[in-house]
JSON list of N, CA and C in Angstrom, two decimals:
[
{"chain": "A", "resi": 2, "resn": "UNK", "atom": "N", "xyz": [-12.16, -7.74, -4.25]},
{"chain": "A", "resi": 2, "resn": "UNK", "atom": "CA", "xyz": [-11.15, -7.19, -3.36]},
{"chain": "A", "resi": 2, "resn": "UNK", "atom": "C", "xyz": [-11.83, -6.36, -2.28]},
{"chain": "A", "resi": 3, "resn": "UNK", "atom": "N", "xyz": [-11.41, -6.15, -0.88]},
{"chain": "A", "resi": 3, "resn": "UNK", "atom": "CA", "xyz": [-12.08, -5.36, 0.13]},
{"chain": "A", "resi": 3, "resn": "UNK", "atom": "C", "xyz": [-11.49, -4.37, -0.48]},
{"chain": "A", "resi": 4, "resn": "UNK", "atom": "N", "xyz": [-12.58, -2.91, 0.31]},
{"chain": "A", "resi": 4, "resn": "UNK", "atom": "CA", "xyz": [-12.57, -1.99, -0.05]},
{"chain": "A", "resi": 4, "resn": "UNK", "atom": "C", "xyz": [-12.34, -1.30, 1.23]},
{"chain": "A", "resi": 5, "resn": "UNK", "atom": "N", "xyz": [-11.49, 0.01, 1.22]},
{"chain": "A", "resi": 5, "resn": "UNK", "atom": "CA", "xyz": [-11.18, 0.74, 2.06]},
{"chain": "A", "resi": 5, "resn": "UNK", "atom": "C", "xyz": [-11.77, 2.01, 1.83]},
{"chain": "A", "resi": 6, "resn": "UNK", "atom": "N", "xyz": [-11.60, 3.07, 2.39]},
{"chain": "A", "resi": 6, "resn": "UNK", "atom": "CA", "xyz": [-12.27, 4.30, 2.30]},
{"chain": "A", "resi": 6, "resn": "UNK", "atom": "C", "xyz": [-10.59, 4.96, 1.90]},
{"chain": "A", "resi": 7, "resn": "UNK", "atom": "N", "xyz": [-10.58, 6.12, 1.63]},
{"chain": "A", "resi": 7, "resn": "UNK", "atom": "CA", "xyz": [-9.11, 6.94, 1.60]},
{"chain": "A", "resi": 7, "resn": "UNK", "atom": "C", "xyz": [-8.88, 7.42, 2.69]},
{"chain": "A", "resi": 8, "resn": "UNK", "atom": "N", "xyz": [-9.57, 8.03, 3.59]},
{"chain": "A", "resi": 8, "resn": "UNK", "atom": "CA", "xyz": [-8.94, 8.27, 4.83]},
{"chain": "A", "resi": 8, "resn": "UNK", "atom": "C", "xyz": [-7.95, 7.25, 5.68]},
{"chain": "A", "resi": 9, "resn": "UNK", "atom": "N", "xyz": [-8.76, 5.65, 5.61]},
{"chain": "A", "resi": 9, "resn": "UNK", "atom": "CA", "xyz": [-8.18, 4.73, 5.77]},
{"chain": "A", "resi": 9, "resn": "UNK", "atom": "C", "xyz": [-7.12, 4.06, 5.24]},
{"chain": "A", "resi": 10, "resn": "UNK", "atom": "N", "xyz": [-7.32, 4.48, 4.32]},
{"chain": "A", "resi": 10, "resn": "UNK", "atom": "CA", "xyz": [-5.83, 3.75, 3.59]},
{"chain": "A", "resi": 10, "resn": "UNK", "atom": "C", "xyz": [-5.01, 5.15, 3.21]},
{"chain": "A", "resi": 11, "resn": "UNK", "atom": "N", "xyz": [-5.10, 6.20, 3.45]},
{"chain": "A", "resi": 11, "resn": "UNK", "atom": "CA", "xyz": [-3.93, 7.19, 3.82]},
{"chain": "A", "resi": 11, "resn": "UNK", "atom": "C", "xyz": [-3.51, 7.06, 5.68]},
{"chain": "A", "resi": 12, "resn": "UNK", "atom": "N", "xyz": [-3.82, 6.15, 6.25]},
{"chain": "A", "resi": 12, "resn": "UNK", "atom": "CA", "xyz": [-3.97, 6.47, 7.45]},
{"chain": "A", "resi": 12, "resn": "UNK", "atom": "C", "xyz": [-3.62, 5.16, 8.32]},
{"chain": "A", "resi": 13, "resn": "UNK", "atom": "N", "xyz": [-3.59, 3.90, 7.75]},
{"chain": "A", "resi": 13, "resn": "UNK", "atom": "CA", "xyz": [-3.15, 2.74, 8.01]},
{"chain": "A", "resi": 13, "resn": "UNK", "atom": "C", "xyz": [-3.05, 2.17, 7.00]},
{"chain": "A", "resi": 14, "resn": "UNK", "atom": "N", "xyz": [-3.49, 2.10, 5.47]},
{"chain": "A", "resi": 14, "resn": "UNK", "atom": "CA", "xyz": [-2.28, 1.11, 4.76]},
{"chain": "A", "resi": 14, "resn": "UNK", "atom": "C", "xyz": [-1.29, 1.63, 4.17]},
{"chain": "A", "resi": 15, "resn": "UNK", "atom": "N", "xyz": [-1.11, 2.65, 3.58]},
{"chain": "A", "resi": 15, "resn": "UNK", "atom": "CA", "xyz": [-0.25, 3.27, 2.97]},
{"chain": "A", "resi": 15, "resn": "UNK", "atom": "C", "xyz": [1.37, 3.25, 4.10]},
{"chain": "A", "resi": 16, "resn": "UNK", "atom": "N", "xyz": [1.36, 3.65, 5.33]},
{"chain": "A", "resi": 16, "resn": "UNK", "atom": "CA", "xyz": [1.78, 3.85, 6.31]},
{"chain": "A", "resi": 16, "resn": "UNK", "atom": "C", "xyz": [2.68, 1.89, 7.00]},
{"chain": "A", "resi": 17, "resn": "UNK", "atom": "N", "xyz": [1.74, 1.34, 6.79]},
{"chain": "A", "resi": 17, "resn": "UNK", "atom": "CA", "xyz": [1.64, 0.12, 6.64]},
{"chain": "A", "resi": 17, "resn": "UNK", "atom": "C", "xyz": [2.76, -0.78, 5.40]},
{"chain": "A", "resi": 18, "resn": "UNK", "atom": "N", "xyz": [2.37, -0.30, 4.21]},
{"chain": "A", "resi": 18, "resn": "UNK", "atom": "CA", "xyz": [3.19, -0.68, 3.10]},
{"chain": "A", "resi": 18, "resn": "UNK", "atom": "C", "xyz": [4.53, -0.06, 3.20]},
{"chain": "A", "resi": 19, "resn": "UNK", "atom": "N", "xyz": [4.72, 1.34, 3.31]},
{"chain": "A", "resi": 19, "resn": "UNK", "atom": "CA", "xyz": [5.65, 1.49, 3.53]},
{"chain": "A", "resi": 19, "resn": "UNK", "atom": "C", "xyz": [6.79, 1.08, 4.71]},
{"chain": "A", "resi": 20, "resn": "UNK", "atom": "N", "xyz": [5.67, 0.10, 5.45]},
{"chain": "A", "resi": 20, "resn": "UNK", "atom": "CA", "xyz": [7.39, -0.44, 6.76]},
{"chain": "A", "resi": 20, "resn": "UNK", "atom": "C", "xyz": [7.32, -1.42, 5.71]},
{"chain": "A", "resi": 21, "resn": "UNK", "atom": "N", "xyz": [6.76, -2.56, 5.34]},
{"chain": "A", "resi": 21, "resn": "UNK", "atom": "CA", "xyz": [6.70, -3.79, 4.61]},
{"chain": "A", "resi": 21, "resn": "UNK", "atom": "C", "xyz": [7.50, -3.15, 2.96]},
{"chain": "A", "resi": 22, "resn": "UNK", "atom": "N", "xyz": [7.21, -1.98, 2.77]},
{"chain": "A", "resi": 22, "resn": "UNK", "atom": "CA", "xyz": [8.77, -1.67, 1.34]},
{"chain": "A", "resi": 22, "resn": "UNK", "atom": "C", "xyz": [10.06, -1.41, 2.07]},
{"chain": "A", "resi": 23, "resn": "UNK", "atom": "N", "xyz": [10.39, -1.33, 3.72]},
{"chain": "A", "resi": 23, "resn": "UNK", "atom": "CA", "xyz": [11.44, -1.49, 3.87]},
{"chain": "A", "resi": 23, "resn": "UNK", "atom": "C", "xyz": [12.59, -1.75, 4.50]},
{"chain": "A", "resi": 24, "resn": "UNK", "atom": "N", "xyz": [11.49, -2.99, 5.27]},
{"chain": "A", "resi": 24, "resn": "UNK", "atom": "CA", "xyz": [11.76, -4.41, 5.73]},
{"chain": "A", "resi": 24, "resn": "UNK", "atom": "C", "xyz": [13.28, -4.82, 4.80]},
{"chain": "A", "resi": 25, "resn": "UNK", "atom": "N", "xyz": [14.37, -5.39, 5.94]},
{"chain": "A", "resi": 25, "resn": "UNK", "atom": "CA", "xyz": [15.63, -5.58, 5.00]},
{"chain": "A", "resi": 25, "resn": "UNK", "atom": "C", "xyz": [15.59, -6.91, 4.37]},
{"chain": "A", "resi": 26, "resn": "UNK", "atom": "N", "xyz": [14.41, -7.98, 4.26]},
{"chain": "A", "resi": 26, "resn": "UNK", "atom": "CA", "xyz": [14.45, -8.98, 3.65]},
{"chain": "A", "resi": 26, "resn": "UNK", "atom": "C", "xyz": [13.36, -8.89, 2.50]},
{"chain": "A", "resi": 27, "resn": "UNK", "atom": "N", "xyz": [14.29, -9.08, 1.44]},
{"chain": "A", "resi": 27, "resn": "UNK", "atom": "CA", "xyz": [13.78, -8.31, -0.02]},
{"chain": "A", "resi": 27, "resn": "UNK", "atom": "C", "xyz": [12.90, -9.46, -0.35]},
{"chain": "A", "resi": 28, "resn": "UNK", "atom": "N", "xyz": [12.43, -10.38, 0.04]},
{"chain": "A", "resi": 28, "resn": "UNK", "atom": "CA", "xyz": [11.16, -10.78, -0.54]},
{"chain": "A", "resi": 28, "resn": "UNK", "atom": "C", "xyz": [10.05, -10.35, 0.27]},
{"chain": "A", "resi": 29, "resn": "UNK", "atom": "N", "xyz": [9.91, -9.98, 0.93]},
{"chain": "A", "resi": 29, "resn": "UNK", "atom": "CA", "xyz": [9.33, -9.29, 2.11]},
{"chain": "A", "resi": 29, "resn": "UNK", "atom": "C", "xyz": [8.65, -7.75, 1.33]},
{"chain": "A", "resi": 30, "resn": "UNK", "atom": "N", "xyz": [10.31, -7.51, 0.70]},
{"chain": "A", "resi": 30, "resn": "UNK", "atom": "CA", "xyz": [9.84, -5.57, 0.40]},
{"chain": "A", "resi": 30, "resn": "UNK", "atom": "C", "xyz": [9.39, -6.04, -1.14]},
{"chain": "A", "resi": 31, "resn": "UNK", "atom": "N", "xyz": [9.77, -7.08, -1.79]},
{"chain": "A", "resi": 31, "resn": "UNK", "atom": "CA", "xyz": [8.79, -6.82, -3.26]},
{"chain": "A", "resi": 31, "resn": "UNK", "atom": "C", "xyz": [7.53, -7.37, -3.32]},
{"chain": "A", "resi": 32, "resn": "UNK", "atom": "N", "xyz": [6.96, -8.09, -2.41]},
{"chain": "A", "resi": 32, "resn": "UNK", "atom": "CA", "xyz": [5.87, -8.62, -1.95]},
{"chain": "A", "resi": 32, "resn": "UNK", "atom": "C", "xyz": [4.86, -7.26, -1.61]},
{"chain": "A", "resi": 33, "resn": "UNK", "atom": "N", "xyz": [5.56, -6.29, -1.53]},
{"chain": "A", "resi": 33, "resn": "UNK", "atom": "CA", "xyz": [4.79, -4.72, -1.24]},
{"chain": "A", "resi": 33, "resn": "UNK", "atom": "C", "xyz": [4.14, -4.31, -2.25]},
{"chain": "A", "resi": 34, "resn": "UNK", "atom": "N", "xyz": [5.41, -4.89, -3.38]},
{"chain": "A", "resi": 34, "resn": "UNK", "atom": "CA", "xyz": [5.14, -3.41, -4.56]},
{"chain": "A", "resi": 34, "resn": "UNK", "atom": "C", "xyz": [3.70, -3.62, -5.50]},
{"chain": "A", "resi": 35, "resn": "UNK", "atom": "N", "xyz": [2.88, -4.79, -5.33]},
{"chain": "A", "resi": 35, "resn": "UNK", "atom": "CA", "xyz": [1.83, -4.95, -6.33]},
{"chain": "A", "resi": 35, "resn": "UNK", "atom": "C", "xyz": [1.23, -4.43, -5.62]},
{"chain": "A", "resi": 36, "resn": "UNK", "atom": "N", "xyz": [0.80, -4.47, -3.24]},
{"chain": "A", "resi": 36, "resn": "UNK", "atom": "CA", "xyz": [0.09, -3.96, -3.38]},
{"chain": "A", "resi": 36, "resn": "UNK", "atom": "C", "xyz": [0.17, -2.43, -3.51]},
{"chain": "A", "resi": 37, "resn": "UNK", "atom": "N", "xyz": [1.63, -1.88, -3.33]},
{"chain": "A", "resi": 37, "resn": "UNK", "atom": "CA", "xyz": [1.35, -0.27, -3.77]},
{"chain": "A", "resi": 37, "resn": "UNK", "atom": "C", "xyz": [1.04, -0.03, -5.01]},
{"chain": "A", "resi": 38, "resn": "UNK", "atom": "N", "xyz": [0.78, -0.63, -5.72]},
{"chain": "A", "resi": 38, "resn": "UNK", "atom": "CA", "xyz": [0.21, -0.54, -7.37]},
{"chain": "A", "resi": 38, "resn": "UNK", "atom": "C", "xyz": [-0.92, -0.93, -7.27]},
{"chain": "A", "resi": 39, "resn": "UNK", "atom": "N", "xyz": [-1.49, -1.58, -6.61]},
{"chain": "A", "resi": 39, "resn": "UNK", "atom": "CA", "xyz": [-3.19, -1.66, -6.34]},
{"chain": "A", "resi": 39, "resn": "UNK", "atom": "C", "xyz": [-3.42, -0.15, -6.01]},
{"chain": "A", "resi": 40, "resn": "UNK", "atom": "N", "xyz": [-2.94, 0.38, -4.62]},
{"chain": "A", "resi": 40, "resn": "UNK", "atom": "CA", "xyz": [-3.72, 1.86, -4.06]},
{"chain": "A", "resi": 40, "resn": "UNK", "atom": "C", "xyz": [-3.14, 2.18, -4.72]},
{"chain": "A", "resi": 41, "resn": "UNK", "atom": "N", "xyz": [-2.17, 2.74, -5.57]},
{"chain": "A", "resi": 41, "resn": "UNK", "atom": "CA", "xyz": [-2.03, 3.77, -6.66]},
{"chain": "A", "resi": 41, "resn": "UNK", "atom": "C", "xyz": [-2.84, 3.62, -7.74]},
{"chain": "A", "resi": 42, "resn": "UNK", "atom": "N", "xyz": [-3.66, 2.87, -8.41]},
{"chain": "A", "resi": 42, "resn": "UNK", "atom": "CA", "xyz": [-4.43, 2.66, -9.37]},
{"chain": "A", "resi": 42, "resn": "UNK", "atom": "C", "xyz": [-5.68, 2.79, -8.59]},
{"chain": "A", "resi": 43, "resn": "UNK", "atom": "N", "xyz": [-6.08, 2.03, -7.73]},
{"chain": "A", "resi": 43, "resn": "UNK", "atom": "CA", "xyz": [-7.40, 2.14, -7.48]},
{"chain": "A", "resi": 43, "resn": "UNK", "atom": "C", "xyz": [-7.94, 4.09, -6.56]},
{"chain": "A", "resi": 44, "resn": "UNK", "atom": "N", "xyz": [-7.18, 4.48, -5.90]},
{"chain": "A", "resi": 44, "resn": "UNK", "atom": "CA", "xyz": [-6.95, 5.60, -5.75]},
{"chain": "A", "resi": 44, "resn": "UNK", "atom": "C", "xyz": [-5.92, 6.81, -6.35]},
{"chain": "A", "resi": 45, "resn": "UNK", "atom": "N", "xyz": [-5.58, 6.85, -7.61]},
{"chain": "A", "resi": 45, "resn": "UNK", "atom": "CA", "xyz": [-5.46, 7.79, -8.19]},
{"chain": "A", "resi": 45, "resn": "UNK", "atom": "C", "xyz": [-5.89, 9.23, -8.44]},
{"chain": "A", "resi": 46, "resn": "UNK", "atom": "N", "xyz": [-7.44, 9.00, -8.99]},
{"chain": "A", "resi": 46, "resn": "UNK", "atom": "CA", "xyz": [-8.31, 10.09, -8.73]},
{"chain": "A", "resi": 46, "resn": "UNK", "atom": "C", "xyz": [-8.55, 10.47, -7.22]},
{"chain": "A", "resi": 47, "resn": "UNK", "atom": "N", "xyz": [-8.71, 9.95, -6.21]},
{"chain": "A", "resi": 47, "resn": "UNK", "atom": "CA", "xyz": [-8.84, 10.23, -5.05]},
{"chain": "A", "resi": 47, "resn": "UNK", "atom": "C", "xyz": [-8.01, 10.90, -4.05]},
{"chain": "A", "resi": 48, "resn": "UNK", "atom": "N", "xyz": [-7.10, 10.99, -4.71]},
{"chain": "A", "resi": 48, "resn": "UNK", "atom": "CA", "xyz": [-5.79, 11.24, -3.81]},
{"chain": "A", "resi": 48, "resn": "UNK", "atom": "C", "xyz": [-5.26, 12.63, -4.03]}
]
């Protein structure tokens, strides 16, 4: 998997996922939620 730094992904993906969680076409917004469960797991401690 690419790797981001946390500044970066507090700063364009996070920001990012959240228009794509809420986008009004719901395969669209659950197509989000694994990757917000990727940066919540892989940045946990970091955050």
């Amino acid at each position: 998997a690419p790797c981001v730094d946390v500044k970066t992904a507090s700063a364009n993906v996070l920001p990012a996922l959240v228009t794509l969680g809420s986008d009004p076409n719901v395969n669209v917004k659950y197509s989000s939620i694994e990757a917000f469960g990727y940066v919540a797991q892989h940045f946990k401690s970091d955050m």
